[in-house]
Amino acid sequence: AFLFRPKTVNFSNTGTEGSRLGLDHLLWDEMKEVDVGRHSVLLTRCEGKYSAIGNQCTHYGAPLSKGFFSGNKLRCPWHGSCFNVLTGDLEEFPGMDSLPCHKVQTGETQRRLKMGAAVPGIIHNILLLGGGAASLTCAETLRQENFGGRIIMVTREDLLPYDKTRLSKVTCDTIMLRSMEFFHQYDIEVWLRKEALSVDMDKKMVTFDDGTVQNYDQLLLSTGSKGLDLPGMKLDNVKMLETPEDARQIHASCLGCNVVLLGTSFVGMEIASYLLDKASTITVIGSSEVPYQNTFGLEVGKITMMMLLEKDVRFHMIDSVTEIRGMNGKVKEVVLKSGKVIPTDVLIVGIGSIPNTEYLKGTKIQTNSKNFVIVDKCMRTNVPDVFCAGDMAFFPLTIAKNQLVNIGHWQMAQAQGKIAALNMLNKATELTSIPFYWTVLLNKTIRYAGYGEGYTEIVMKGQFQFEERKFLALYIKDDEVIAAVGLNYDPVVSAVAERLLSGKVITKEEAQSDDPSWLQVS
């Protein structure tokens, strides 16, 4: 992408707009932050070429001067977005836009990737089921690659695509990703409040819940997942966080109340953190020993649990809810397997999810035992012209030696959407992205890169107590680092992601060393 048209700023060895920049003193593979008017610009020297790109990441505005720079790539310190310093192009997600790329007066040329629109006379329909990160990125990539046919994005929601990673962190009016004008400009049709009921893959037809039928030439399955529920969910003030309206209701209903959170996933812990200054009491119920145990392990889970305990969040771990009791149609208390009864004004449930694949029943689509759709590295299903991306995809992960996995995170959904689009256009491209995700606790961001399943050891570094917490955990399998998680340890997690992407092994010995040179990719 992606669309970003910056003001052109001219640079030279003698300066810009009367200010000397000293480009002659910029070393190879070095970057330097400079201010040009009201704008922060990042000067880089890569492969002997000078470039000038915006210094703010287009995802959430992180200062890229604090990121990890190697080769012609610059990786954001916050969420791992990766940009080409010579062109500004977004090469690894998350994010929607490329960086502004300014002119440097050294005789070099710069290219910009622009988006096209539909071309009259081209009869080719690409139908995208779902309105999340994968579908939106797929649609934009198709137009960037000059696909001139019809693009239809269908979502059961009543909103245009929005940033779901922010539902538990901010108010809902700040999370929209694109305006309706954007979709009109690039001839991307968005059908709201419409849900697929069935797919005839022989006739290439999709039937929707309003009785309408739409044909397709190529189809993307990206309808995501939905939360698991349990008996008692229909009582008032029993909530799940899946939409902006859910977020609004949770915020309004929890003020001054006794809130119980069932589940210790990313979303559940973020909600606990968000509600600290809003709810009267917060109680967390989890089936594991500590939060995040399945992803981060016991050691890091203990640290996150301590962070919330210090803020008076109560935990009932290795436990579960056996009954939700109500009075006058409203939740009153929950009964735990241990026999404890917890007074409850609001119950927020986050105990896992299942893929939205009901409409695929009776089709030839191959799924696994949990109904996730199996795809190859090009996001192709076993049915010709049908692709799948996002939370419902079961795909081969390169850094896990092509083990089939499901990763329900925003960055990976965007990466898969792009790969699906390229392969729809017969531009053979395989998915190689490194999983990178993050969670926010007490206004501190914990970042994770890699795939840690099957790790046998964790190398821990840093300070783990009180406000000075700063830690890095490196996950080891077969004497190699396979994942990393960090708090206040930027940009090391981004550096690990880049090292994993390069295919260069980080050994256990390097991880244990105090010598940081192992972070270098080249």
Short mmCIF file of C-alpha atoms in Angstrom, two decimals:
data_model
loop_
_atom_site.label_atom_id
_atom_site.label_comp_id
_atom_site.label_asym_id
_atom_site.label_seq_id
_atom_site.Cartn_x
_atom_site.Cartn_y
_atom_site.Cartn_z
CA ALA A 1 0.00 0.00 0.00
CA PHE A 2 -0.42 1.51 0.23
CA LEU A 3 -1.82 4.85 -0.22
CA PHE A 4 0.23 7.61 1.25
CA ARG A 5 1.01 10.71 -0.77
CA PRO A 6 3.56 12.83 1.09
CA LYS A 7 4.72 16.33 0.43
CA THR A 8 7.99 16.18 -1.51
CA VAL A 9 10.98 17.37 0.48
CA ASN A 10 14.34 17.83 -1.20
CA PHE A 11 17.58 16.85 0.49
CA SER A 12 21.16 17.35 -0.55
CA ASN A 13 24.64 17.01 0.89
CA THR A 14 24.64 20.71 1.72
CA GLY A 15 21.30 20.75 3.48
CA THR A 16 17.57 21.32 3.05
CA GLU A 17 15.55 24.48 3.38
CA GLY A 18 18.65 26.22 4.73
CA SER A 19 19.48 23.55 7.33
CA ARG A 20 22.65 21.51 6.85
CA LEU A 21 21.96 17.78 7.30
CA GLY A 22 25.50 16.48 6.93
CA LEU A 23 24.69 13.55 4.64
CA ASP A 24 28.41 13.16 3.98
CA HIS A 25 28.79 11.96 7.56
CA LEU A 26 26.04 9.32 7.31
CA LEU A 27 27.75 5.93 7.40
CA TRP A 28 26.73 2.86 5.44
CA ASP A 29 23.73 1.10 7.03
CA GLU A 30 23.19 4.05 9.36
CA MET A 31 20.03 6.05 9.98
CA LYS A 32 19.53 9.55 11.33
CA GLU A 33 16.39 11.34 12.49
CA VAL A 34 15.98 14.95 11.30
CA ASP A 35 13.19 17.50 11.51
CA VAL A 36 12.01 19.15 8.32
CA GLY A 37 9.51 21.82 9.21
CA ARG A 38 6.91 20.07 11.37
CA HIS A 39 7.79 16.63 10.03
CA SER A 40 10.16 14.03 11.43
CA VAL A 41 12.12 12.39 8.62
CA LEU A 42 14.46 9.42 8.79
CA LEU A 43 17.57 9.59 6.64
CA THR A 44 19.20 6.27 5.81
CA ARG A 45 22.19 5.14 3.81
CA CYS A 46 21.63 1.66 2.46
CA GLU A 47 23.66 -0.12 -0.20
CA GLY A 48 25.45 3.16 -0.77
CA LYS A 49 22.18 4.96 -1.54
CA TYR A 50 20.61 7.74 0.49
CA SER A 51 16.91 7.69 1.24
CA ALA A 52 14.51 9.80 3.26
CA ILE A 53 11.35 8.23 4.65
CA GLY A 54 8.78 9.18 7.26
CA ASN A 55 9.92 8.47 10.80
CA GLN A 56 6.49 7.50 12.15
CA CYS A 57 5.26 3.96 11.61
CA THR A 58 2.00 4.05 9.67
CA HIS A 59 0.46 1.48 12.02
CA TYR A 60 0.38 3.27 15.40
CA GLY A 61 2.95 6.05 14.95
CA ALA A 62 6.00 4.49 16.63
CA PRO A 63 9.32 6.33 16.08
CA LEU A 64 11.11 4.21 13.50
CA SER A 65 14.44 5.72 14.52
CA LYS A 66 14.16 3.41 17.56
CA GLY A 67 13.57 0.38 15.36
CA PHE A 68 15.83 -2.31 13.95
CA PHE A 69 17.64 -1.45 10.69
CA SER A 70 19.34 -4.17 8.65
CA GLY A 71 20.00 -4.37 4.92
CA ASN A 72 17.28 -2.36 3.22
CA LYS A 73 14.69 -3.18 5.87
CA LEU A 74 13.56 -1.18 8.88
CA ARG A 75 11.40 -2.98 11.43
CA CYS A 76 9.14 -1.05 13.82
CA PRO A 77 10.10 -1.42 17.51
CA TRP A 78 6.48 -1.63 18.66
CA HIS A 79 4.60 -4.13 16.51
CA GLY A 80 7.14 -5.44 14.01
CA SER A 81 5.91 -3.71 10.83
CA CYS A 82 8.70 -3.82 8.27
CA PHE A 83 9.43 -1.15 5.64
CA ASN A 84 11.79 -0.92 2.68
CA VAL A 85 13.98 2.12 3.40
CA LEU A 86 14.62 2.75 -0.31
CA THR A 87 10.97 2.94 -1.32
CA GLY A 88 8.97 3.27 1.91
CA ASP A 89 6.95 0.20 0.94
CA LEU A 90 5.30 -1.82 3.70
CA GLU A 91 6.76 -5.32 3.36
CA GLU A 92 5.70 -6.98 6.62
CA PHE A 93 2.48 -6.31 8.51
CA PRO A 94 0.73 -4.97 10.57
CA GLY A 95 -0.25 -1.68 8.95
CA MET A 96 -2.29 -0.32 6.07
CA ASP A 97 -0.03 2.27 4.46
CA SER A 98 3.51 2.62 3.21
CA LEU A 99 5.77 5.38 4.48
CA PRO A 100 6.11 8.73 2.74
CA CYS A 101 9.28 8.52 0.67
CA HIS A 102 10.93 11.86 -0.05
CA LYS A 103 13.29 12.90 -2.77
CA VAL A 104 17.01 12.91 -2.03
CA GLN A 105 19.05 15.01 -4.42
CA THR A 106 21.63 12.42 -5.35
CA GLY A 107 20.22 11.55 -8.74
CA GLU A 108 18.43 8.46 -7.51
CA THR A 109 14.94 7.49 -8.58
CA GLN A 110 12.14 6.56 -6.22
CA ARG A 111 9.05 4.54 -7.02
CA ARG A 112 5.63 4.64 -5.46
CA LEU A 113 3.10 1.86 -5.48
CA LYS A 114 -0.27 3.26 -6.52
CA MET A 115 -3.71 1.72 -6.50
CA GLY A 116 -5.84 1.27 -9.57
CA ALA A 117 -9.59 0.87 -10.01
CA ALA A 118 -12.02 -1.29 -11.95
CA VAL A 119 -11.60 -1.28 -15.73
CA PRO A 120 -14.75 -1.28 -17.92
CA GLY A 121 -15.11 -4.43 -19.97
CA ILE A 122 -13.24 -6.76 -17.60
CA ILE A 123 -15.69 -9.41 -16.42
CA HIS A 124 -14.00 -11.15 -13.51
CA ASN A 125 -15.48 -11.25 -10.02
CA ILE A 126 -13.41 -11.75 -6.89
CA LEU A 127 -15.64 -12.32 -3.87
CA LEU A 128 -14.21 -11.79 -0.39
CA LEU A 129 -16.25 -13.31 2.44
CA GLY A 130 -15.50 -11.40 5.64
CA GLY A 131 -14.66 -7.80 6.42
CA GLY A 132 -11.56 -8.18 8.58
CA ALA A 133 -7.84 -7.65 8.13
CA ALA A 134 -7.35 -10.45 5.59
CA SER A 135 -10.18 -9.35 3.29
CA LEU A 136 -9.27 -5.68 3.39
CA THR A 137 -5.60 -6.33 2.68
CA CYS A 138 -6.53 -8.72 -0.11
CA ALA A 139 -8.79 -6.12 -1.74
CA GLU A 140 -6.18 -3.37 -1.54
CA THR A 141 -3.42 -5.63 -2.84
CA LEU A 142 -5.55 -6.60 -5.84
CA ARG A 143 -5.99 -2.96 -6.79
CA GLN A 144 -2.32 -2.17 -6.16
CA GLU A 145 -1.45 -4.98 -8.56
CA ASN A 146 -3.75 -3.38 -11.17
CA PHE A 147 -6.51 -5.97 -11.07
CA GLY A 148 -9.29 -4.33 -13.08
CA GLY A 149 -12.19 -6.66 -12.35
CA ARG A 150 -14.93 -6.49 -9.75
CA ILE A 151 -14.08 -6.82 -6.04
CA ILE A 152 -16.90 -7.52 -3.58
CA MET A 153 -16.24 -7.64 0.18
CA VAL A 154 -19.11 -9.09 2.22
CA THR A 155 -19.43 -8.79 6.01
CA ARG A 156 -22.20 -9.61 8.45
CA GLU A 157 -21.28 -6.55 10.48
CA ASP A 158 -22.86 -3.13 10.03
CA LEU A 159 -19.51 -1.33 9.98
CA LEU A 160 -16.73 -0.87 7.46
CA PRO A 161 -13.46 -2.68 8.34
CA TYR A 162 -12.00 -1.62 11.69
CA ASP A 163 -8.94 -2.41 13.80
CA LYS A 164 -10.07 -5.24 16.06
CA THR A 165 -6.81 -5.20 18.00
CA ARG A 166 -7.90 -1.93 19.60
CA LEU A 167 -11.34 -2.98 20.85
CA SER A 168 -10.06 -3.63 24.37
CA LYS A 169 -7.88 -0.51 24.46
CA VAL A 170 -9.67 2.55 23.04
CA THR A 171 -13.05 4.06 22.29
CA CYS A 172 -14.73 2.68 19.21
CA ASP A 173 -14.87 5.86 17.13
CA THR A 174 -11.10 5.84 16.59
CA ILE A 175 -10.61 2.40 15.05
CA MET A 176 -12.04 2.63 11.52
CA LEU A 177 -9.40 1.69 8.94
CA ARG A 178 -10.81 3.15 5.73
CA SER A 179 -13.64 5.52 4.83
CA MET A 180 -16.47 4.77 2.41
CA GLU A 181 -14.93 7.36 0.08
CA PHE A 182 -11.81 5.18 -0.07
CA PHE A 183 -13.80 2.15 -1.21
CA HIS A 184 -15.71 4.21 -3.77
CA GLN A 185 -12.49 5.68 -5.16
CA TYR A 186 -10.97 2.28 -5.83
CA ASP A 187 -14.16 0.47 -6.84
CA ILE A 188 -14.21 -1.95 -3.93
CA GLU A 189 -17.80 -2.92 -3.16
CA VAL A 190 -18.57 -3.47 0.52
CA TRP A 191 -21.78 -5.28 1.38
CA LEU A 192 -22.75 -4.83 5.04
CA ARG A 193 -25.14 -6.89 7.18
CA LYS A 194 -24.93 -9.87 4.85
CA GLU A 195 -23.83 -13.40 5.75
CA ALA A 196 -23.00 -16.40 3.59
CA LEU A 197 -25.27 -19.41 4.10
CA SER A 198 -23.80 -21.82 1.56
CA VAL A 199 -21.29 -22.11 -1.27
CA ASP A 200 -21.75 -24.11 -4.48
CA MET A 201 -18.16 -24.57 -5.57
CA ASP A 202 -19.05 -26.35 -8.80
CA LYS A 203 -21.24 -23.49 -10.01
CA LYS A 204 -19.09 -20.88 -8.21
CA MET A 205 -22.09 -19.36 -6.43
CA VAL A 206 -22.58 -18.10 -2.86
CA THR A 207 -26.04 -17.88 -1.29
CA PHE A 208 -26.58 -15.26 1.43
CA ASP A 209 -28.95 -15.01 4.38
CA ASP A 210 -31.18 -12.48 2.59
CA GLY A 211 -31.83 -14.93 -0.25
CA THR A 212 -29.51 -13.28 -2.76
CA VAL A 213 -26.94 -15.21 -4.79
CA GLN A 214 -23.59 -13.98 -6.11
CA ASN A 215 -21.32 -15.69 -8.59
CA TYR A 216 -17.54 -15.53 -8.39
CA ASP A 217 -14.49 -16.35 -10.45
CA GLN A 218 -12.26 -16.48 -7.37
CA LEU A 219 -13.28 -16.67 -3.73
CA LEU A 220 -11.57 -15.74 -0.46
CA LEU A 221 -12.81 -17.38 2.74
CA SER A 222 -11.98 -15.01 5.58
CA THR A 223 -14.97 -15.04 7.88
CA GLY A 224 -12.83 -15.35 10.99
CA SER A 225 -13.85 -16.97 14.23
CA LYS A 226 -16.39 -16.53 17.00
CA GLY A 227 -16.14 -16.89 20.75
CA LEU A 228 -17.14 -20.05 22.57
CA ASP A 229 -20.14 -19.54 24.81
CA LEU A 230 -21.57 -21.46 27.77
CA PRO A 231 -24.95 -21.91 29.49
CA GLY A 232 -26.21 -18.64 30.95
CA MET A 233 -24.83 -16.43 28.18
CA LYS A 234 -28.29 -14.97 27.49
CA LEU A 235 -28.48 -13.27 30.88
CA ASP A 236 -28.11 -9.50 30.88
CA ASN A 237 -24.58 -8.23 31.56
CA VAL A 238 -22.92 -11.41 30.29
CA LYS A 239 -20.62 -10.12 27.56
CA MET A 240 -18.11 -11.11 24.90
CA LEU A 241 -15.78 -8.65 23.21
CA GLU A 242 -16.12 -9.16 19.46
CA THR A 243 -17.43 -5.87 18.02
CA PRO A 244 -17.27 -2.12 18.72
CA GLU A 245 -20.79 -2.33 20.13
CA ASP A 246 -19.60 -5.01 22.58
CA ALA A 247 -16.77 -2.69 23.63
CA ARG A 248 -19.20 0.18 24.19
CA GLN A 249 -21.51 -1.98 26.29
CA ILE A 250 -18.65 -3.37 28.38
CA HIS A 251 -17.36 0.12 29.10
CA ALA A 252 -20.82 1.39 30.10
CA SER A 253 -21.90 -1.61 32.17
CA CYS A 254 -18.67 -2.07 34.17
CA LEU A 255 -18.40 1.38 35.75
CA GLY A 256 -18.37 0.95 39.54
CA CYS A 257 -19.34 -2.73 39.31
CA ASN A 258 -18.03 -6.13 40.35
CA VAL A 259 -16.58 -7.55 37.13
CA VAL A 260 -15.65 -11.18 36.59
CA LEU A 261 -13.47 -12.18 33.64
CA LEU A 262 -13.63 -15.80 32.55
CA GLY A 263 -10.49 -16.70 30.61
CA THR A 264 -6.89 -15.49 30.73
CA SER A 265 -6.26 -14.88 27.05
CA PHE A 266 -4.86 -11.73 25.48
CA VAL A 267 -8.26 -10.04 25.28
CA GLY A 268 -9.28 -10.99 28.82
CA MET A 269 -6.12 -9.62 30.40
CA GLU A 270 -6.29 -6.44 28.33
CA ILE A 271 -9.85 -5.87 29.51
CA ALA A 272 -8.75 -6.38 33.12
CA SER A 273 -6.04 -3.77 32.63
CA TYR A 274 -8.43 -1.35 30.91
CA LEU A 275 -11.05 -1.62 33.68
CA LEU A 276 -8.68 -1.01 36.61
CA ASP A 277 -9.82 2.58 37.17
CA LYS A 278 -13.41 1.91 36.17
CA ALA A 279 -14.71 -1.23 37.90
CA SER A 280 -15.17 -1.61 41.66
CA THR A 281 -13.58 -5.08 41.72
CA ILE A 282 -12.04 -7.28 39.03
CA THR A 283 -11.85 -11.05 39.40
CA VAL A 284 -10.17 -13.32 36.87
CA ILE A 285 -10.95 -17.03 36.53
CA GLY A 286 -8.57 -19.22 34.55
CA SER A 287 -8.04 -22.91 33.93
CA SER A 288 -4.23 -22.65 33.80
CA GLU A 289 -1.78 -21.86 36.58
CA VAL A 290 -1.00 -18.34 35.30
CA PRO A 291 -2.28 -16.07 32.49
CA TYR A 292 -0.88 -16.59 28.98
CA GLN A 293 0.63 -19.91 30.05
CA ASN A 294 -0.07 -21.65 26.75
CA THR A 295 1.66 -18.88 24.78
CA PHE A 296 4.25 -17.26 27.05
CA GLY A 297 4.95 -20.09 29.47
CA LEU A 298 5.00 -20.22 33.26
CA GLU A 299 7.82 -17.74 33.90
CA VAL A 300 6.40 -14.84 31.87
CA GLY A 301 2.87 -15.70 32.95
CA LYS A 302 3.87 -15.27 36.60
CA ILE A 303 5.24 -11.79 35.85
CA THR A 304 2.04 -10.66 34.12
CA MET A 305 -0.06 -12.07 36.94
CA MET A 306 2.04 -10.20 39.51
CA MET A 307 1.60 -6.95 37.57
CA LEU A 308 -2.18 -7.23 37.91
CA LEU A 309 -2.12 -8.56 41.49
CA GLU A 310 -0.25 -5.39 42.48
CA LYS A 311 -3.28 -3.46 41.18
CA ASP A 312 -5.68 -5.53 43.32
CA VAL A 313 -6.98 -7.78 40.56
CA ARG A 314 -8.10 -11.06 42.11
CA PHE A 315 -7.26 -14.43 40.53
CA HIS A 316 -8.86 -17.86 40.82
CA MET A 317 -6.57 -20.08 38.77
CA ILE A 318 -6.78 -23.80 37.95
CA ASP A 319 -10.53 -23.36 38.24
CA SER A 320 -13.58 -22.97 36.02
CA VAL A 321 -17.21 -21.83 36.08
CA THR A 322 -19.79 -24.58 36.57
CA GLU A 323 -22.87 -22.35 36.83
CA ILE A 324 -23.93 -18.81 36.01
CA ARG A 325 -26.75 -17.69 38.31
CA GLY A 326 -29.08 -14.86 37.54
CA MET A 327 -31.91 -12.89 39.14
CA ASN A 328 -34.64 -11.10 37.18
CA GLY A 329 -32.87 -11.95 33.94
CA LYS A 330 -29.53 -10.46 35.00
CA VAL A 331 -26.34 -12.19 36.09
CA LYS A 332 -25.92 -12.27 39.87
CA GLU A 333 -23.06 -14.67 40.65
CA VAL A 334 -20.90 -17.44 39.25
CA VAL A 335 -20.20 -20.79 40.87
CA LEU A 336 -16.72 -22.25 40.44
CA LYS A 337 -15.66 -25.87 40.21
CA SER A 338 -13.79 -25.34 43.49
CA GLY A 339 -17.11 -24.51 45.16
CA LYS A 340 -16.46 -20.78 45.50
CA VAL A 341 -19.29 -18.38 44.68
CA ILE A 342 -18.28 -15.00 43.20
CA PRO A 343 -20.72 -12.03 43.28
CA THR A 344 -20.97 -10.76 39.71
CA ASP A 345 -22.49 -7.60 38.24
CA VAL A 346 -20.85 -8.13 34.85
CA LEU A 347 -19.38 -11.36 33.45
CA ILE A 348 -17.03 -11.12 30.47
CA VAL A 349 -16.37 -14.43 28.72
CA GLY A 350 -13.23 -15.17 26.72
CA ILE A 351 -12.62 -18.91 26.78
CA GLY A 352 -11.52 -19.50 23.22
CA SER A 353 -13.00 -19.44 19.75
CA ILE A 354 -14.08 -21.60 16.84
CA PRO A 355 -13.89 -20.82 13.11
CA ASN A 356 -16.93 -19.42 11.29
CA THR A 357 -17.21 -22.26 8.80
CA GLU A 358 -20.84 -23.38 9.06
CA TYR A 359 -21.57 -22.22 5.52
CA LEU A 360 -18.90 -24.60 4.19
CA LYS A 361 -20.72 -27.76 5.33
CA GLY A 362 -21.34 -30.07 2.41
CA THR A 363 -18.60 -28.53 0.28
CA LYS A 364 -15.37 -30.11 -0.91
CA ILE A 365 -13.25 -27.79 1.24
CA GLN A 366 -10.72 -29.72 3.31
CA THR A 367 -10.70 -28.86 7.03
CA ASN A 368 -8.96 -30.24 10.09
CA SER A 369 -10.64 -31.83 13.11
CA LYS A 370 -11.47 -28.39 14.53
CA ASN A 371 -12.97 -27.14 11.24
CA PHE A 372 -10.11 -24.81 10.33
CA VAL A 373 -9.60 -24.61 6.56
CA ILE A 374 -6.39 -26.26 5.34
CA VAL A 375 -4.34 -24.19 2.87
CA ASP A 376 -0.89 -24.28 1.31
CA LYS A 377 1.77 -21.55 1.50
CA CYS A 378 -0.02 -19.65 -1.27
CA MET A 379 -3.25 -19.62 0.79
CA ARG A 380 -4.92 -21.97 -1.72
CA THR A 381 -7.46 -24.51 -0.51
CA ASN A 382 -7.89 -27.92 -2.13
CA VAL A 383 -10.62 -26.43 -4.37
CA PRO A 384 -9.44 -24.47 -7.45
CA ASP A 385 -9.96 -20.68 -7.26
CA VAL A 386 -10.86 -20.82 -3.56
CA PHE A 387 -8.44 -19.24 -1.09
CA CYS A 388 -8.56 -18.82 2.68
CA ALA A 389 -6.88 -16.34 5.04
CA GLY A 390 -7.11 -15.06 8.59
CA ASP A 391 -8.33 -16.69 11.78
CA MET A 392 -9.92 -19.66 10.03
CA ALA A 393 -6.81 -20.71 8.06
CA PHE A 394 -4.69 -23.75 8.96
CA PHE A 395 -1.45 -23.11 7.12
CA PRO A 396 2.20 -24.26 6.87
CA LEU A 397 4.46 -21.99 8.94
CA THR A 398 7.94 -21.65 7.47
CA ILE A 399 9.81 -21.13 10.74
CA ALA A 400 8.07 -24.18 12.24
CA LYS A 401 9.44 -26.38 9.43
CA ASN A 402 6.12 -26.08 7.58
CA GLN A 403 4.06 -27.48 10.43
CA LEU A 404 0.36 -26.71 9.87
CA VAL A 405 -0.75 -24.13 12.43
CA ASN A 406 -3.51 -21.65 13.15
CA ILE A 407 -2.49 -18.18 14.34
CA GLY A 408 -5.40 -15.86 15.06
CA HIS A 409 -3.57 -12.55 15.10
CA TRP A 410 -3.94 -9.35 13.09
CA GLN A 411 -0.47 -9.22 11.53
CA MET A 412 -0.67 -12.75 10.18
CA ALA A 413 -4.17 -12.16 8.78
CA GLN A 414 -2.90 -9.15 6.83
CA ALA A 415 0.09 -11.10 5.52
CA GLN A 416 -2.16 -13.94 4.40
CA GLY A 417 -4.58 -11.55 2.69
CA LYS A 418 -1.75 -10.11 0.63
CA ILE A 419 -0.40 -13.54 -0.33
CA ALA A 420 -3.89 -14.70 -1.34
CA ALA A 421 -4.32 -11.66 -3.61
CA LEU A 422 -0.98 -12.15 -5.34
CA ASN A 423 -1.71 -15.80 -6.04
CA MET A 424 -5.20 -14.99 -7.31
CA LEU A 425 -3.38 -12.96 -9.95
CA ASN A 426 -1.00 -15.86 -10.70
CA LYS A 427 1.92 -14.01 -9.11
CA ALA A 428 3.28 -17.05 -7.32
CA THR A 429 4.23 -15.96 -3.80
CA GLU A 430 4.57 -18.03 -0.63
CA LEU A 431 3.85 -16.94 2.92
CA THR A 432 7.10 -16.48 4.88
CA SER A 433 6.04 -13.94 7.53
CA ILE A 434 7.18 -14.29 11.13
CA PRO A 435 4.31 -14.22 13.65
CA PHE A 436 4.48 -10.96 15.61
CA TYR A 437 1.87 -9.88 18.12
CA TRP A 438 1.51 -7.77 21.19
CA THR A 439 -0.64 -7.16 24.23
CA VAL A 440 -1.01 -4.16 26.53
CA LEU A 441 -0.99 -4.44 30.33
CA LEU A 442 -0.99 -1.37 32.59
CA ASN A 443 -0.04 0.82 29.61
CA LYS A 444 3.00 -1.38 28.94
CA THR A 445 3.27 -3.37 25.75
CA ILE A 446 4.49 -6.95 25.73
CA ARG A 447 5.75 -8.00 22.29
CA TYR A 448 6.09 -11.52 20.93
CA ALA A 449 7.80 -12.79 17.78
CA GLY A 450 8.20 -16.31 16.46
CA TYR A 451 6.43 -19.57 17.20
CA GLY A 452 7.22 -21.11 20.55
CA GLU A 453 5.27 -24.34 20.51
CA GLY A 454 7.35 -27.23 21.80
CA TYR A 455 10.00 -25.08 23.49
CA THR A 456 12.00 -26.91 26.17
CA GLU A 457 13.74 -24.01 27.89
CA ILE A 458 13.43 -20.25 28.38
CA VAL A 459 16.41 -17.91 28.69
CA MET A 460 15.32 -14.95 30.83
CA LYS A 461 17.05 -11.57 30.95
CA GLY A 462 16.22 -8.33 32.72
CA GLN A 463 14.55 -6.93 35.82
CA PHE A 464 11.31 -8.55 36.91
CA GLN A 465 10.19 -6.59 39.98
CA PHE A 466 7.89 -3.60 40.39
CA GLU A 467 7.85 -0.52 38.17
CA GLU A 468 11.36 -1.13 36.81
CA ARG A 469 10.25 -4.29 35.02
CA LYS A 470 12.18 -4.85 31.85
CA PHE A 471 12.56 -8.37 30.57
CA LEU A 472 13.32 -10.52 27.57
CA ALA A 473 12.43 -14.19 27.30
CA LEU A 474 14.01 -16.32 24.58
CA TYR A 475 12.34 -19.66 23.88
CA ILE A 476 14.69 -22.55 23.07
CA LYS A 477 14.05 -25.76 21.14
CA ASP A 478 16.80 -28.08 19.89
CA ASP A 479 19.38 -25.52 21.10
CA GLU A 480 17.91 -22.77 18.89
CA VAL A 481 15.79 -19.69 19.61
CA ILE A 482 12.32 -20.17 18.13
CA ALA A 483 10.52 -17.21 19.73
CA ALA A 484 11.00 -14.16 21.93
CA VAL A 485 8.83 -12.04 24.20
CA GLY A 486 9.85 -8.72 25.69
CA LEU A 487 8.64 -5.89 27.91
CA ASN A 488 10.47 -2.54 27.68
CA TYR A 489 13.19 -4.32 25.71
CA ASP A 490 12.82 -2.58 22.34
CA PRO A 491 13.86 -3.18 19.65
CA VAL A 492 15.19 -6.63 20.54
CA VAL A 493 11.97 -8.54 19.75
CA SER A 494 11.85 -6.85 16.33
CA ALA A 495 15.50 -7.81 15.83
CA VAL A 496 14.69 -11.43 16.67
CA ALA A 497 11.83 -11.36 14.16
CA GLU A 498 14.18 -10.11 11.45
CA ARG A 499 16.80 -12.72 12.34
CA LEU A 500 14.18 -15.49 12.17
CA LEU A 501 12.94 -14.17 8.83
CA SER A 502 16.47 -14.20 7.44
CA GLY A 503 16.76 -17.90 8.26
CA LYS A 504 19.89 -17.39 10.35
CA VAL A 505 19.86 -19.50 13.50
CA ILE A 506 20.12 -17.91 16.95
CA THR A 507 21.82 -20.51 19.10
CA LYS A 508 21.12 -21.17 22.75
CA GLU A 509 24.70 -20.12 23.48
CA GLU A 510 24.13 -16.76 21.78
CA ALA A 511 20.88 -16.28 23.67
CA GLN A 512 22.62 -16.87 27.00
CA SER A 513 25.47 -14.52 26.14
CA ASP A 514 25.61 -10.89 27.27
CA ASP A 515 27.18 -10.00 23.91
CA PRO A 516 24.41 -8.35 21.81
CA SER A 517 26.19 -8.91 18.49
CA TRP A 518 24.01 -11.94 17.77
CA LEU A 519 21.14 -9.56 17.06
CA GLN A 520 22.75 -8.53 13.79
CA VAL A 521 21.21 -10.10 10.71
CA SER A 522 23.99 -9.44 8.21
#
